[in-house]
XYZ file of C-alpha atoms in Angstrom:
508
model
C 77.735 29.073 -21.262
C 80.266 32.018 -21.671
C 82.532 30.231 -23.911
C 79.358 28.863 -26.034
C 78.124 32.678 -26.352
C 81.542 33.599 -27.370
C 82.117 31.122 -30.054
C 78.520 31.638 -31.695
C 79.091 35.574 -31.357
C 82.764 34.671 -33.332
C 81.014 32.744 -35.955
C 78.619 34.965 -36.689
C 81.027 37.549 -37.489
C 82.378 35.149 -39.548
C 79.528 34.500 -41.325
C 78.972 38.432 -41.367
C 82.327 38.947 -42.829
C 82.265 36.468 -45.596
C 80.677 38.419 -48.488
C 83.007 41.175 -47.899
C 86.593 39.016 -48.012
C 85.298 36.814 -50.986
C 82.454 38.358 -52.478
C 83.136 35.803 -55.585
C 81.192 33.162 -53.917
C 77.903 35.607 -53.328
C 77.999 37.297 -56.659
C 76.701 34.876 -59.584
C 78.899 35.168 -62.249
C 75.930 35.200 -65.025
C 72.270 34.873 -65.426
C 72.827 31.208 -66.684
C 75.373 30.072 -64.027
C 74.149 31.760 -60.591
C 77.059 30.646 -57.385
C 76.371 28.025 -55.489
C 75.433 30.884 -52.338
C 73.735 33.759 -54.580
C 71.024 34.725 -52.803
C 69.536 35.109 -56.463
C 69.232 31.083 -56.245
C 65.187 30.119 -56.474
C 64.488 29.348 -52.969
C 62.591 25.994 -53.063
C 58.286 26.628 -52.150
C 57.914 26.543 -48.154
C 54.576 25.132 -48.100
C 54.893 22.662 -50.785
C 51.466 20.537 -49.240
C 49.232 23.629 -49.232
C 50.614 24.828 -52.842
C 49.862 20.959 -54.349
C 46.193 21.192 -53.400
C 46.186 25.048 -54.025
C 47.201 24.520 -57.945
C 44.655 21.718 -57.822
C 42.171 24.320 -56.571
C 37.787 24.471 -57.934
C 35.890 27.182 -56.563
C 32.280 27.361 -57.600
C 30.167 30.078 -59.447
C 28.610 30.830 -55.989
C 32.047 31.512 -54.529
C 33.074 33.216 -57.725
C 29.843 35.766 -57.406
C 30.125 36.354 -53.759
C 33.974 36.934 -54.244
C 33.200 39.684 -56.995
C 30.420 41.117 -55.297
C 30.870 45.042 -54.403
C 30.730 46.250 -50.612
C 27.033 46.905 -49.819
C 26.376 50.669 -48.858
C 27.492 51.366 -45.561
C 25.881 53.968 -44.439
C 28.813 56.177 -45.009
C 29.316 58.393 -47.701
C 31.999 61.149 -48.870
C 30.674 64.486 -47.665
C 30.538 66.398 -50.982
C 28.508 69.832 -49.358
C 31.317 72.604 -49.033
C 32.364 73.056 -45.320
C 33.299 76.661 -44.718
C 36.675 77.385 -43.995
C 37.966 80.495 -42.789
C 38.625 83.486 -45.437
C 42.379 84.073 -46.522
C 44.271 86.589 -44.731
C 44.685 89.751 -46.041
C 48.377 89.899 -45.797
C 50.183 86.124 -45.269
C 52.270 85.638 -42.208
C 55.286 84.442 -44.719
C 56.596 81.290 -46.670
C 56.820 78.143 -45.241
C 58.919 75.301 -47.152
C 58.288 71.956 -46.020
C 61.511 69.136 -46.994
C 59.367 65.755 -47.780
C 61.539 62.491 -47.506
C 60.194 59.007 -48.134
C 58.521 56.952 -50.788
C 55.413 58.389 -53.018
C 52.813 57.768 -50.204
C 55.050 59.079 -47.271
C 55.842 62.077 -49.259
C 51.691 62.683 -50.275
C 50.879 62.280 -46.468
C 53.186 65.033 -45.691
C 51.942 67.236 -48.657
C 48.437 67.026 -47.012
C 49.726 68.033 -43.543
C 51.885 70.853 -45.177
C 48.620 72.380 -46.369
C 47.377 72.505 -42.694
C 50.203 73.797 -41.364
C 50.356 76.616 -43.927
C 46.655 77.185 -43.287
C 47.140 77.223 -39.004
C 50.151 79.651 -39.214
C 48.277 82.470 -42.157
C 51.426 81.157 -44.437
C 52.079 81.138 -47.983
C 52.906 77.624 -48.859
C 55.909 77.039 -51.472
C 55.126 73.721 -53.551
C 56.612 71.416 -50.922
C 60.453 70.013 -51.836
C 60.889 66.177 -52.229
C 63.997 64.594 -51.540
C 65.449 62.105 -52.878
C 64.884 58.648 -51.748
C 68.116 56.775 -50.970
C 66.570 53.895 -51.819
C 65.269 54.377 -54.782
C 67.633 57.076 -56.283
C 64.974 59.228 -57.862
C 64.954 62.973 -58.005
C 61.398 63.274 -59.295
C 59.812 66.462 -58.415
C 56.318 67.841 -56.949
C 55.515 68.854 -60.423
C 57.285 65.527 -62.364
C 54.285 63.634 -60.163
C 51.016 66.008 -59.446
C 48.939 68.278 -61.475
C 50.391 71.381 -59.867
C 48.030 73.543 -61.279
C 44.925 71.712 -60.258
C 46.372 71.831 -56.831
C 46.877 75.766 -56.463
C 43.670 76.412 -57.919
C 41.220 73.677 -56.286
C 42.980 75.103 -52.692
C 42.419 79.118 -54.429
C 40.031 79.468 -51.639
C 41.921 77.930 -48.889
C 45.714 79.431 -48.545
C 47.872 80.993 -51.049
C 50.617 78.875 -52.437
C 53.199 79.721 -54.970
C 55.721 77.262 -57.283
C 59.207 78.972 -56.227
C 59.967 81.900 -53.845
C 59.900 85.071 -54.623
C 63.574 86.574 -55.394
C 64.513 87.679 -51.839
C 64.388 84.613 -50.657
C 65.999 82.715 -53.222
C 68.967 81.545 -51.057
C 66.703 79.418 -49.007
C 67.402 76.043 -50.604
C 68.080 72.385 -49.383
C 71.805 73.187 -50.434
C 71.506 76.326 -47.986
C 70.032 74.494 -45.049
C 72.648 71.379 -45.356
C 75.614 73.276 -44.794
C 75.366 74.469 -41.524
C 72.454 75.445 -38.283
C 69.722 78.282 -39.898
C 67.696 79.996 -38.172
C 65.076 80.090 -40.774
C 64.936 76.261 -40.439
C 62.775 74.164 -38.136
C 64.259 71.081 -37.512
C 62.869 70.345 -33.864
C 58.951 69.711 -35.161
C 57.822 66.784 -32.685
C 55.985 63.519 -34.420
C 52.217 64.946 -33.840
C 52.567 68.138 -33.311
C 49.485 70.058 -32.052
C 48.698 73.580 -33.562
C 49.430 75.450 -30.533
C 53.645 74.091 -30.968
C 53.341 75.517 -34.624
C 52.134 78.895 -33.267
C 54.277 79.262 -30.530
C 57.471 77.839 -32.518
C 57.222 78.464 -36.217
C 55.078 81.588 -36.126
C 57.414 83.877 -34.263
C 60.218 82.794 -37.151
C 57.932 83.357 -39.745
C 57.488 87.014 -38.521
C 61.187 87.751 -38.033
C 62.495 85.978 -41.352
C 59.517 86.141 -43.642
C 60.298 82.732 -44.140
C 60.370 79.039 -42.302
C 61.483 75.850 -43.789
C 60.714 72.580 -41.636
C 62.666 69.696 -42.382
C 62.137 66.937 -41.431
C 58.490 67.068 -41.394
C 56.744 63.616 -42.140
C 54.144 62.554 -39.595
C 54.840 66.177 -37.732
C 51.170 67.266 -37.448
C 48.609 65.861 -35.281
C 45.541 63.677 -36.000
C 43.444 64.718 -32.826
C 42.342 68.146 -31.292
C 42.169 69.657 -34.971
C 38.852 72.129 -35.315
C 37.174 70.480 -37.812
C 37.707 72.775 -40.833
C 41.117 71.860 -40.409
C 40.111 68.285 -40.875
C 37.844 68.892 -43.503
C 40.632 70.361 -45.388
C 42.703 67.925 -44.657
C 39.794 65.683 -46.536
C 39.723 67.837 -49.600
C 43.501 67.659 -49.956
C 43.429 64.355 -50.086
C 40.779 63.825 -52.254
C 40.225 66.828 -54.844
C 43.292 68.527 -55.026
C 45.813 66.272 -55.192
C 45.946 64.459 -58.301
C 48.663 63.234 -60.679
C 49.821 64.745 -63.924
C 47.826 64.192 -67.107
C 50.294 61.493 -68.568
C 50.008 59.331 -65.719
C 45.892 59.406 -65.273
C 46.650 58.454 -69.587
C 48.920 55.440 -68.872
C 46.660 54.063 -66.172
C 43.963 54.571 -68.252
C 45.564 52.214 -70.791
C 46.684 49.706 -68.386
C 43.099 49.690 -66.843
C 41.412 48.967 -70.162
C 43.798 46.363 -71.414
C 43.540 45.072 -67.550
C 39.295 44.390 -68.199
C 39.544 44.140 -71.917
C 42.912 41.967 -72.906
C 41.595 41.448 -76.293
C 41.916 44.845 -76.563
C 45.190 46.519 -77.769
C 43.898 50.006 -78.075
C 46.276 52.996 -77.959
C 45.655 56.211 -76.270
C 43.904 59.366 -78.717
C 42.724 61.837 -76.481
C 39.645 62.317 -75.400
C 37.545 59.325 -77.869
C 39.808 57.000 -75.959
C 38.691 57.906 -72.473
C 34.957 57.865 -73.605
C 35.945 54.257 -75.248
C 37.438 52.827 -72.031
C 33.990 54.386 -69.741
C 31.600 52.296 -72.490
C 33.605 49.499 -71.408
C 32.956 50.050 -67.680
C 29.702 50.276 -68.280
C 29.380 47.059 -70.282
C 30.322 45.156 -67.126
C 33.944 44.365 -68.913
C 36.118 42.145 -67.130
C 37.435 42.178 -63.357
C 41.075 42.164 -61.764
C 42.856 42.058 -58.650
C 45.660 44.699 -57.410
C 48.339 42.779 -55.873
C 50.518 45.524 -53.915
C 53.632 42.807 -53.625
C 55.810 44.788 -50.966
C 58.353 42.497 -51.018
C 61.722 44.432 -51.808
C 65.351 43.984 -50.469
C 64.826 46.627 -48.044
C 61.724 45.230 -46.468
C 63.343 41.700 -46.316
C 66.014 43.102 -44.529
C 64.511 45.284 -42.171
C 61.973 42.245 -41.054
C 64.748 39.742 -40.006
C 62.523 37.178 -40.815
C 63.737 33.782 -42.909
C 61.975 33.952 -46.403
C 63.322 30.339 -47.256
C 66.607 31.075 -49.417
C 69.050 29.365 -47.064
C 72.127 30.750 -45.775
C 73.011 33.045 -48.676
C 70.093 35.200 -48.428
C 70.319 35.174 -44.589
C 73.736 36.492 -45.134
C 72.856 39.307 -47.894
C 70.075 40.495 -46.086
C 72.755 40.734 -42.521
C 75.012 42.719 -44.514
C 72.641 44.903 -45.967
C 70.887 45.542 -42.476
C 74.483 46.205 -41.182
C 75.802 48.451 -43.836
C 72.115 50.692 -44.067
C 71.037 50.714 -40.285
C 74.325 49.418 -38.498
C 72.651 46.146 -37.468
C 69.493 48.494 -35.232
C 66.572 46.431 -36.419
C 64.590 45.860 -33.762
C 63.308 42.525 -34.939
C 66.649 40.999 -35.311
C 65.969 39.965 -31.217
C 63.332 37.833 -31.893
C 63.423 34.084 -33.654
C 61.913 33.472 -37.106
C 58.958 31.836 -35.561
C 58.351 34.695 -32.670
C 58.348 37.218 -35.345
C 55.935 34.720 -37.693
C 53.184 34.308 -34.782
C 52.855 38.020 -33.892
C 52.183 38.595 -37.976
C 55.450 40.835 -38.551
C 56.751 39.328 -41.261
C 56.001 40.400 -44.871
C 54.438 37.715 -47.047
C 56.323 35.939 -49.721
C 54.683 36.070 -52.975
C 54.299 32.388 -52.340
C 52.191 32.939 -49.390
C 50.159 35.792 -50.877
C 49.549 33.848 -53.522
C 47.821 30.732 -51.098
C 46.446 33.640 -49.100
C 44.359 34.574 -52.580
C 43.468 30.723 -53.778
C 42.180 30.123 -49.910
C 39.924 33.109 -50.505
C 38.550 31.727 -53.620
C 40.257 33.308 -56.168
C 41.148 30.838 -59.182
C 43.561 30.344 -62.228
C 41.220 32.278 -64.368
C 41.588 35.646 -61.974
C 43.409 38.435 -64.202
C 46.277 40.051 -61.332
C 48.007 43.076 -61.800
C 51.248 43.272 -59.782
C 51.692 46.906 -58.115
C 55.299 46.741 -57.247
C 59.183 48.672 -57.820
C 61.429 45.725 -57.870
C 60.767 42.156 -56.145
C 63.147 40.503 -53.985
C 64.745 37.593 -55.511
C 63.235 38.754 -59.013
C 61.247 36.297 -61.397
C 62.506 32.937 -59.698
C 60.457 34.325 -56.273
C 57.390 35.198 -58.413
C 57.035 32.115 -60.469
C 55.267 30.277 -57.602
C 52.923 32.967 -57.293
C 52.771 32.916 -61.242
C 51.849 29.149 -61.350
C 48.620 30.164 -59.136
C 48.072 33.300 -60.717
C 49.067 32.455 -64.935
C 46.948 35.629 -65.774
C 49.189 38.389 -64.154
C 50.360 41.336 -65.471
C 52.538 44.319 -64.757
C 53.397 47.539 -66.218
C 56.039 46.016 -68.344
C 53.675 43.521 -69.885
C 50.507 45.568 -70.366
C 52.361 48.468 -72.341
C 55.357 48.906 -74.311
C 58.368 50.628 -73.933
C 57.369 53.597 -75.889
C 54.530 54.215 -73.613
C 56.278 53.931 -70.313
C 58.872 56.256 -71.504
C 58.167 58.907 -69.515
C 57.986 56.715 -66.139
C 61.077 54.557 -66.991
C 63.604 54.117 -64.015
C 61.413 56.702 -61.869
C 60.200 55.297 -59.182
C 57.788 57.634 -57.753
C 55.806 58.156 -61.224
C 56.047 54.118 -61.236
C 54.965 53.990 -58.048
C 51.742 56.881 -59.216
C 50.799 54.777 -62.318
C 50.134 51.729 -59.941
C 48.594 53.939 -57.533
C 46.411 54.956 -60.037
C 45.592 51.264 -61.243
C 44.666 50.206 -57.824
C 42.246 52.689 -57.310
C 40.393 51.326 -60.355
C 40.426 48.030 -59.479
C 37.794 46.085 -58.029
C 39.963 44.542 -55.458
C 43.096 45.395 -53.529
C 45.383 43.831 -51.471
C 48.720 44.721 -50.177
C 51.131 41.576 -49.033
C 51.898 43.629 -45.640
C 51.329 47.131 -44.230
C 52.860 50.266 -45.117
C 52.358 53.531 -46.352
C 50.910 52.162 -49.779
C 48.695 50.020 -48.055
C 47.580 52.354 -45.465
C 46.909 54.883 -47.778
C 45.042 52.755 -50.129
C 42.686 51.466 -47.686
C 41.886 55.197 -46.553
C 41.168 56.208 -50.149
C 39.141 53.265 -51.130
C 37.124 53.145 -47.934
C 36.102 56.823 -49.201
C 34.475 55.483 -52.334
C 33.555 52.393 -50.434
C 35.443 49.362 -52.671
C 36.732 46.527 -51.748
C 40.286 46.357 -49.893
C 41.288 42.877 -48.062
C 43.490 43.448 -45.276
C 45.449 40.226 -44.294
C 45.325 39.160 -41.073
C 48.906 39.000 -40.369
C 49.254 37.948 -37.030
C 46.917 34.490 -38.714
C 48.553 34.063 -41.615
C 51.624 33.447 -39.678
C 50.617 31.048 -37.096
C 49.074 28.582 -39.843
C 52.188 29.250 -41.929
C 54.286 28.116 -38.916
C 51.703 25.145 -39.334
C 53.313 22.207 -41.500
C 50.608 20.034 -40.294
C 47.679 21.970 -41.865
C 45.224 20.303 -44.596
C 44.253 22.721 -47.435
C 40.477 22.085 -46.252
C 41.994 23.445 -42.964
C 43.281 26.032 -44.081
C 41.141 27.524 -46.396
C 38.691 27.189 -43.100
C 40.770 29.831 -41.610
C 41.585 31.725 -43.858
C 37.657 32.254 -44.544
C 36.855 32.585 -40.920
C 39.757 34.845 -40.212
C 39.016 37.735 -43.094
C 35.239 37.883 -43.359
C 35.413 41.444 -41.682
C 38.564 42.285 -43.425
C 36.989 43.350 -46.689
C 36.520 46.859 -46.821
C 34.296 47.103 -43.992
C 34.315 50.766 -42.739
C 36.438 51.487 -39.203
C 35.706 54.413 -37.504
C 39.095 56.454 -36.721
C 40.358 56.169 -32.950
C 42.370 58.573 -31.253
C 45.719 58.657 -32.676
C 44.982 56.991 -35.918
C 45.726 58.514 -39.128
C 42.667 60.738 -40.561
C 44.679 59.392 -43.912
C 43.680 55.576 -43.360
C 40.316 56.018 -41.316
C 38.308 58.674 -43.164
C 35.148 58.035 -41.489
C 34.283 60.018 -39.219
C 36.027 62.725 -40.352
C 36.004 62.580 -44.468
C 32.694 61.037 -44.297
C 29.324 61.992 -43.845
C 26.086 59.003 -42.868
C 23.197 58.846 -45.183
């Protein structure tokens, strides 16, 4: 058994090794002519029996209506009656700067907690500081994304916050705090951490310095033991003040209308075209479907699970977990079909696409695609495609000249399909995350409809080979008829961000 262990541990730092001694055979050598172990190669459909009968597909008007139906009321209802908070402080405790790192929806999380924090401590919050993601390269700022203005003055009555320090404290940059320990920075902040640790930790530096910058700080503030202005703050940060900057709500608007109306080609003049695209809401235009498809290289990769491109992609995605997390992925331990069966693995947009055709959805339902950059690019979307011929993206709903101002950014990219999705009349993400999570929280709040895949399912009848498309769309049925926006009352420990009711929400 020894030598056995030692040989397979041998060959897979072979395998491991092989991209970096002759990257030649990895690397197509063009578009037209991809190597014979690219990991670009179009991996061949994994559930070829279920796809047949899926593109062979009828669903009824009686499905069709049902599918399309909005949620019922709920009983639950955004509390819109002003919850008194307490006044502002006469004189504020100091400035606290709060270093943001993560994707769009990571980074908005941690705005909403920054608020809280500034409010617990008496503090005068700067316009929090977002890195940049490593990922996606972009430098984007607070003010590049959100309606800064609308923020400081819908929060006016709430805590003071200010665009750039004051000039005393203009030496307390990112630069400033990367060189070497500070004092004036807070870098200890536990995951959840109650009120009480930012008064007996950040206040007392606050008082000495005048100033406190906590980095890192995303998912530092707990969801439990809050007093419940706190919370209700936390509600309104969310979902008044917070909003992104005019040229983004503009470009959604466009992609929204052409999205119900594809006739229509209209381009954006000011305020007649927003009153133009609200008459076509109310003439019952058409419906679509927002397809989060979180399917990137660094998702793949962090997974470990086989998506079906043989051994090239099984080595791309080892090096790239080795050379960004030094081979720690916790998943790596378990088999393919282990990690499959306890729903961890993202879905392929080959699965998400059967996913949709089991729930009804047919070749006639307009898609929008809400994604940065797919894994595997066109060749592992055009099975999803040949379900879905109707689907659209940012790319092919507007022109160049329109996305100007969003080209190669990925956080306002990632705002414009935020933005879409919240005006669709369905949403579903291909596997959790922060978009997801989010998304659900904000459309529970206005009560639409959000599908949440059953994950854990979806992988056990993938694992399947056996299963009839009768079968299948059986389970799929069965297995997300309470997974369709239904509210979920927030349990200890759960974010306030993705559960809103109780705490967002009022009954009535």
């Amino acid at each position: 058994m020894r030598v056995y262990h030692r040989g397979g541990t041998m060959a897979g730092c072979f395998l491991l090794l092989l991209p970096i001694f002759f990257p030649s055979l990895f690397t197509p050598l063009s578009h037209a002519s991809p190597s014979i172990f690219s990991e670009w190669n179009a991996p061949k459909p994994r559930h070829a029996r279920l796809l047949k009968s899926a593109l062979q597909r009828q669903s009824s008007s009686e499905e069709q209506s049902d599918l399309w139906m909005p949620l019922a009321f709920q009983r639950w209802k955004p509390c819109t009656e002003t919850r008194r908070t307490s006044a502002l402080p006469e004189k504020s405790e100091g400035y606290i700067q709060v270093f943001l790192d993560g994707g769009l929806n990571q980074q908005r999380m941690g705005i909403f907690d920054a608020v809280i924090v500034a409010k617990i401590l008496n503090a005068t919050l700067v316009i929090p500081y977002l890195e940049v993601n490593p990922v996606w390269q972009d430098s984007s700022t607070f003010m590049d994304i959100f309606d800064v203005d609308h923020f400081i003055n819908a929060l006016k009555d709430d805590i003071a916050i200010v665009k750039e320090l004051p000039d005393e404290f203009s030496w307390s940059t990112r630069e400033y705090y990367a060189t070497a320990i500070r004092p004036t920075r807070i870098k200890t902040a536990p995951v959840h951490a109650s009120t009480n640790w930012y008064l007996d930790n950040v206040l007392p530096v606050l008082q000495s310095y005048g100033i406190a910058a906590i980095a890192p700080f995303s998912h530092r503030l707990t969801f439990d033991n809050l007093p419940k202005y706190l919370q209700h703050l936390r509600c309104k940060v969310n979902f008044q003040a917070l909003v992104f900057v005019p040229h983004i709500r503009h470009l959604g608007d466009v992609l929204v209308n052409r999205l119900r109306d594809p006739s229509t080609k209209a381009t954006m003049v000011g305020n007649n075209y927003l009153r133009e695209v609200s008459e076509k809401y109310k003439q019952g235009a058409g419906k679509f479907v927002v397809l989060h498809l979180r399917f990137d290289k660094d998702m793949a990769a962090h997974s470990a699970c086989d998506f079906g491109g043989g051994k090239a992609e099984k080595l791309a995605l080892a090096k790239y977990r080795q050379v960004i997390w030094q081979g720690r992925v916790l998943n790596s331990q378990f088999t393919d079909e282990e990690l499959r069966s306890q729903g961890r693995c993202p879905l392929t947009p080959e699965e998400i696409g059967l996913l949709l055709a089991a729930l009804g959805f047919d070749n006639s339902t307009r898609l929008y695609l809400a994604s940065h950059k797919v894994y595997g690019g066109e060749a592992r979307i055009s099975t999803l495609r040949s379900l879905f011929p109707l689907m659209d993206d940012k790319k092919s709903l507007a022109s160049s000249d329109e996305r100007a101002l969003i080209k190669g950014k990925a956080s306002l990219l990632a705002a414009v399909d935020y933005y879409v999705s919240m005006h669709s009349d369905i949403f579903i993400s291909a596997s959790p995350g922060n978009m997801h999570n989010a998304m659900v929280g904000h459309r529970t709040y206005y009560n639409l409809k959000t599908i949440r895949p059953n994950m854990a399912l979806l992988g056990q009848l993938f694992l399947n080979k056996t299963l009839s498309w009768p079968e299948f769309q059986e389970a799929i049925a069965k297995g997300h008829k309470n997974r369709q926006g239904q509210i979920r009352l927030r349990k200890p420990n759960q974010s306030v961000y993705t559960y809103p009711a109780p705490d967002c929400m009022c009954q009535g």
